[in-house]
Short mmCIF file of C-alpha atoms in Angstrom, two decimals:
data_model
loop_
_atom_site.label_atom_id
_atom_site.label_comp_id
_atom_site.label_asym_id
_atom_site.label_seq_id
_atom_site.Cartn_x
_atom_site.Cartn_y
_atom_site.Cartn_z
CA UNK K 993 -2.65 54.69 -163.63
CA UNK K 994 -5.21 51.96 -163.30
CA UNK K 995 -4.81 51.62 -159.57
CA UNK K 996 -3.16 53.14 -156.52
CA UNK K 997 0.57 52.46 -156.59
CA UNK K 998 2.73 52.35 -153.46
CA UNK K 999 6.47 52.04 -153.16
CA UNK K 1000 8.46 50.39 -151.85
CA UNK K 1001 6.41 47.27 -151.22
CA UNK K 1002 8.73 46.27 -148.39
CA UNK K 1003 11.12 48.33 -146.30
CA UNK K 1004 13.42 47.16 -143.52
CA UNK K 1005 15.12 49.94 -141.62
CA UNK K 1006 17.21 50.33 -138.50
CA UNK K 1007 15.76 51.98 -135.45
CA UNK K 1008 16.43 55.71 -135.52
CA UNK K 1009 16.61 56.03 -139.32
CA UNK K 1010 14.18 58.11 -141.39
CA UNK K 1011 11.98 56.51 -144.06
CA UNK K 1012 9.87 57.83 -146.92
CA UNK K 1013 6.87 55.97 -148.31
CA UNK K 1014 5.37 56.95 -151.64
CA UNK K 1015 1.82 56.81 -152.97
CA UNK K 1016 0.63 57.46 -156.54
CA UNK K 1017 -3.17 57.80 -156.52
CA UNK K 1018 -5.54 57.09 -159.37
CA UNK K 1019 -5.40 59.91 -161.90
CA UNK K 1020 -8.21 62.40 -161.28
CA UNK K 1021 -8.87 61.35 -157.70
CA UNK K 1022 -8.91 64.46 -155.57
CA UNK K 1023 -8.85 62.78 -152.17
CA UNK K 1024 -5.92 60.76 -150.80
CA UNK K 1025 -5.69 58.89 -147.50
CA UNK K 1026 -3.02 57.16 -145.42
CA UNK K 1027 -3.83 54.35 -143.01
CA UNK K 1028 -1.70 51.80 -141.24
CA UNK K 1029 -2.52 48.25 -140.29
CA UNK K 1030 -0.89 46.32 -137.49
CA UNK K 1031 -1.87 43.20 -135.59
CA UNK K 1032 -2.50 44.94 -132.32
CA UNK K 1033 -4.21 48.10 -133.59
CA UNK K 1034 -6.17 47.05 -136.66
CA UNK K 1035 -6.62 49.69 -139.36
CA UNK K 1036 -5.81 53.20 -138.14
CA UNK K 1037 -6.44 56.50 -139.90
CA UNK K 1038 -3.34 58.67 -140.24
CA UNK K 1039 -4.02 61.64 -142.55
CA UNK K 1040 -6.12 62.68 -145.53
CA UNK K 1041 -5.86 65.27 -148.28
CA UNK K 1042 -8.82 66.67 -150.19
CA UNK K 1043 -8.08 68.97 -153.12
CA UNK K 1044 -6.50 72.23 -152.00
CA UNK K 1045 -7.92 72.09 -148.48
CA UNK K 1046 -5.67 71.82 -145.46
CA UNK K 1047 -5.04 68.12 -144.72
CA UNK K 1048 -6.69 66.40 -141.76
CA UNK K 1049 -3.64 65.32 -139.75
CA UNK K 1050 -5.53 64.27 -136.67
CA UNK K 1051 -4.52 60.61 -136.91
CA UNK K 1052 -0.75 61.08 -137.01
CA UNK K 1053 0.56 59.34 -133.87
CA UNK K 1054 3.46 61.69 -133.15
CA UNK K 1055 5.42 64.61 -134.58
CA UNK K 1056 7.85 62.11 -136.09
CA UNK K 1057 5.21 61.47 -138.76
CA UNK K 1058 4.52 63.91 -141.59
CA UNK K 1059 3.02 63.75 -145.06
CA UNK K 1060 2.79 65.95 -148.08
CA UNK K 1061 0.98 65.84 -151.37
CA UNK K 1062 2.59 67.58 -154.29
CA UNK K 1063 0.60 69.00 -157.19
CA UNK K 1064 -2.56 67.33 -155.95
CA UNK K 1065 -1.19 63.96 -156.97
CA UNK K 1066 1.73 62.00 -155.48
CA UNK K 1067 1.99 61.81 -151.71
CA UNK K 1068 4.94 60.99 -149.46
CA UNK K 1069 4.63 59.82 -145.86
CA UNK K 1070 7.80 60.45 -143.87
CA UNK K 1071 8.65 58.83 -140.55
CA UNK K 1072 11.62 60.31 -138.74
CA UNK K 1073 13.71 58.50 -136.13
CA UNK K 1074 11.80 55.25 -136.63
CA UNK K 1075 10.88 53.14 -133.61
CA UNK K 1076 9.99 49.44 -133.44
CA UNK K 1077 6.35 50.30 -132.75
CA UNK K 1078 6.24 51.96 -136.19
CA UNK K 1079 6.44 48.51 -137.80
CA UNK K 1080 3.20 48.00 -139.72
CA UNK K 1081 1.71 47.92 -143.21
CA UNK K 1082 1.17 51.47 -144.43
CA UNK K 1083 -1.77 51.73 -146.80
CA UNK K 1084 -2.67 54.53 -149.17
CA UNK K 1085 -6.08 55.02 -150.77
CA UNK K 1086 -7.66 57.52 -153.09
CA UNK K 1087 -11.20 58.48 -154.07
CA UNK K 1088 -12.93 60.77 -156.55
CA UNK K 1089 -14.09 63.09 -153.80
CA UNK K 1090 -14.46 63.04 -150.05
CA UNK K 1091 -18.23 63.24 -150.06
CA UNK K 1092 -21.21 62.20 -152.09
CA UNK K 1093 -21.39 59.66 -154.89
CA UNK K 1094 -18.14 58.09 -156.04
CA UNK K 1095 -16.71 58.26 -152.59
CA UNK K 1096 -15.59 54.63 -152.37
CA UNK K 1097 -11.91 54.22 -151.58
CA UNK K 1098 -9.41 52.37 -153.76
CA UNK K 1099 -6.51 51.06 -151.72
CA UNK K 1100 -2.98 50.34 -152.84
CA UNK K 1101 -1.14 47.15 -151.95
CA UNK K 1102 0.69 48.82 -149.07
CA UNK K 1103 4.25 49.19 -147.84
CA UNK K 1104 5.31 46.70 -145.18
CA UNK K 1105 7.67 48.56 -142.84
CA UNK K 1106 9.85 46.62 -140.44
CA UNK K 1107 12.00 48.50 -137.94
CA UNK K 1108 14.85 46.41 -136.50
CA UNK Q 795 -15.19 59.70 -132.50
CA UNK Q 796 -17.37 57.02 -134.02
CA UNK Q 797 -17.10 53.50 -132.62
CA UNK Q 798 -17.57 50.63 -135.06
CA UNK Q 799 -18.29 47.08 -133.93
CA UNK Q 800 -18.56 44.07 -136.20
CA UNK Q 801 -20.03 40.64 -135.62
CA UNK Q 802 -19.37 37.82 -135.69
CA UNK Q 803 -15.58 37.98 -135.32
CA UNK Q 804 -15.16 34.65 -137.12
CA UNK Q 805 -17.37 32.72 -139.51
CA UNK Q 806 -16.79 29.33 -141.11
CA UNK Q 807 -19.00 28.21 -144.00
CA UNK Q 808 -19.31 25.44 -146.52
CA UNK Q 809 -19.28 26.52 -150.14
CA UNK Q 810 -22.79 27.44 -151.28
CA UNK Q 811 -23.99 28.69 -147.90
CA UNK Q 812 -25.37 32.17 -147.25
CA UNK Q 813 -24.21 34.53 -144.51
CA UNK Q 814 -24.94 37.88 -142.91
CA UNK Q 815 -22.27 40.13 -141.39
CA UNK Q 816 -23.27 42.96 -139.10
CA UNK Q 817 -21.77 46.37 -138.39
CA UNK Q 818 -22.98 48.60 -135.55
CA UNK Q 819 -21.86 52.21 -135.29
CA UNK Q 820 -22.18 54.62 -132.41
CA UNK Q 821 -23.21 57.86 -134.12
CA UNK Q 822 -24.83 59.20 -137.29
CA UNK Q 823 -22.73 58.62 -140.39
CA UNK Q 824 -22.36 60.26 -143.78
CA UNK Q 825 -19.81 57.76 -145.02
CA UNK Q 826 -20.01 53.99 -144.56
CA UNK Q 827 -18.09 51.46 -146.61
CA UNK Q 828 -17.57 47.70 -146.67
CA UNK Q 829 -14.24 46.21 -147.71
CA UNK Q 830 -12.89 42.72 -148.33
CA UNK Q 831 -9.25 42.02 -147.51
CA UNK Q 832 -8.09 38.96 -149.42
CA UNK Q 833 -5.51 36.49 -148.09
CA UNK Q 834 -2.75 38.47 -149.86
CA UNK Q 835 -3.66 41.61 -147.92
CA UNK Q 836 -5.30 43.62 -150.70
CA UNK Q 837 -8.27 45.70 -149.54
CA UNK Q 838 -11.11 45.82 -152.05
CA UNK Q 839 -14.01 48.22 -151.76
CA UNK Q 840 -17.33 46.38 -151.89
CA UNK Q 841 -19.90 49.09 -151.17
CA UNK Q 842 -20.19 52.77 -150.34
CA UNK Q 843 -23.49 52.72 -148.46
CA UNK Q 844 -24.24 55.39 -145.82
CA UNK Q 845 -27.93 54.53 -146.23
CA UNK Q 846 -30.23 52.30 -148.24
CA UNK Q 847 -29.63 49.03 -150.05
CA UNK Q 848 -27.25 48.05 -152.82
CA UNK Q 849 -26.55 44.82 -154.63
CA UNK Q 850 -23.58 43.63 -156.63
CA UNK Q 851 -23.83 40.06 -157.86
CA UNK Q 852 -23.90 37.68 -154.92
CA UNK Q 853 -23.24 40.48 -152.45
CA UNK Q 854 -25.70 42.99 -151.11
CA UNK Q 855 -25.65 45.50 -148.29
CA UNK Q 856 -28.23 47.43 -146.30
CA UNK Q 857 -27.63 50.36 -143.97
CA UNK Q 858 -30.36 51.48 -141.57
CA UNK Q 859 -28.89 54.81 -140.55
CA UNK Q 860 -31.61 55.66 -138.02
CA UNK Q 861 -30.86 52.43 -136.12
CA UNK Q 862 -27.10 52.70 -136.63
CA UNK Q 863 -26.32 49.41 -138.25
CA UNK Q 864 -25.35 47.96 -141.59
CA UNK Q 865 -25.58 44.41 -142.89
CA UNK Q 866 -23.55 42.67 -145.58
CA UNK Q 867 -25.13 39.62 -147.19
CA UNK Q 868 -23.13 37.01 -149.02
CA UNK Q 869 -25.14 34.44 -150.96
CA UNK Q 870 -23.94 31.14 -152.43
CA UNK Q 871 -20.51 31.65 -150.90
CA UNK Q 872 -17.38 30.55 -152.77
CA UNK Q 873 -13.90 29.75 -151.50
CA UNK Q 874 -12.70 33.00 -153.08
CA UNK Q 875 -14.95 34.89 -150.64
CA UNK Q 876 -12.58 33.91 -147.82
CA UNK Q 877 -10.72 36.73 -146.12
CA UNK Q 878 -11.53 39.55 -143.72
CA UNK Q 879 -14.54 41.81 -144.16
CA UNK Q 880 -14.26 45.30 -142.74
CA UNK Q 881 -16.91 47.89 -142.12
CA UNK Q 882 -15.72 51.51 -141.84
CA UNK Q 883 -17.66 54.65 -140.98
CA UNK Q 884 -17.27 58.41 -140.64
CA UNK Q 885 -19.63 61.21 -139.69
CA UNK Q 886 -19.96 64.93 -139.10
CA UNK Q 887 -17.35 67.07 -140.82
CA UNK Q 888 -14.79 64.26 -140.83
CA UNK Q 889 -16.02 62.69 -144.07
CA UNK Q 890 -12.66 61.22 -144.96
CA UNK Q 891 -11.65 59.96 -141.54
CA UNK Q 892 -13.00 56.42 -141.67
CA UNK Q 893 -12.97 54.40 -138.47
CA UNK Q 894 -12.63 50.69 -139.20
CA UNK Q 895 -14.18 47.87 -137.25
CA UNK Q 896 -12.07 44.91 -136.18
CA UNK Q 897 -13.36 42.82 -139.05
CA UNK Q 898 -15.07 39.48 -139.58
CA UNK Q 899 -12.77 36.64 -140.62
CA UNK Q 900 -14.64 34.49 -143.15
CA UNK Q 901 -13.44 31.04 -144.13
CA UNK Q 902 -15.29 29.17 -146.88
CA UNK Q 903 -14.50 25.48 -147.22
CA UNK Q 904 -15.00 23.57 -150.50
#
């Protein structure tokens, strides 16, 4: 597609439920990133995928968070047993590569997650 | 990891004015980007600039990697330039792990 697509755009869930957030990157972009943005923490790195390499998961805040990328394209971020502190805007971005020219990120519009 | 500091935290301008936003980073970088987040929350990439100077219309950016800072220049500002400007950097083998600064909130009045 023309841009990075994220769904749903808004999600309200009850504490303790699991949620899945989806990201469709720009076609041909080999690198995909997840960040989250909250008032208190700013923009935080969560995880990134580059081609067939093992993902860099170093930003995931707990083992309740996981992500996968199928077929080098669509990615799903899963949060299990959601907590109120998980409330944030979850942003996905993609880029042509993770180094060198063409490395600028294109962000999606985000998923606003509210845990009640 | 890399620390990224931006200044000023807030900036208020009249339309037509010029401004300079600064980003200091704590270590050598191989990835530095500037973003604009508009009032609707969309993050737009402005520049990928780990070193050197680039220009795009009224915007330009310079990164002096040896002195660990980057500058974003906005000339002849317009109300549509309002929003938050973020600098983000990464270094070493963590090319894709951008650390974002806290941002500069820019308000341009007509």
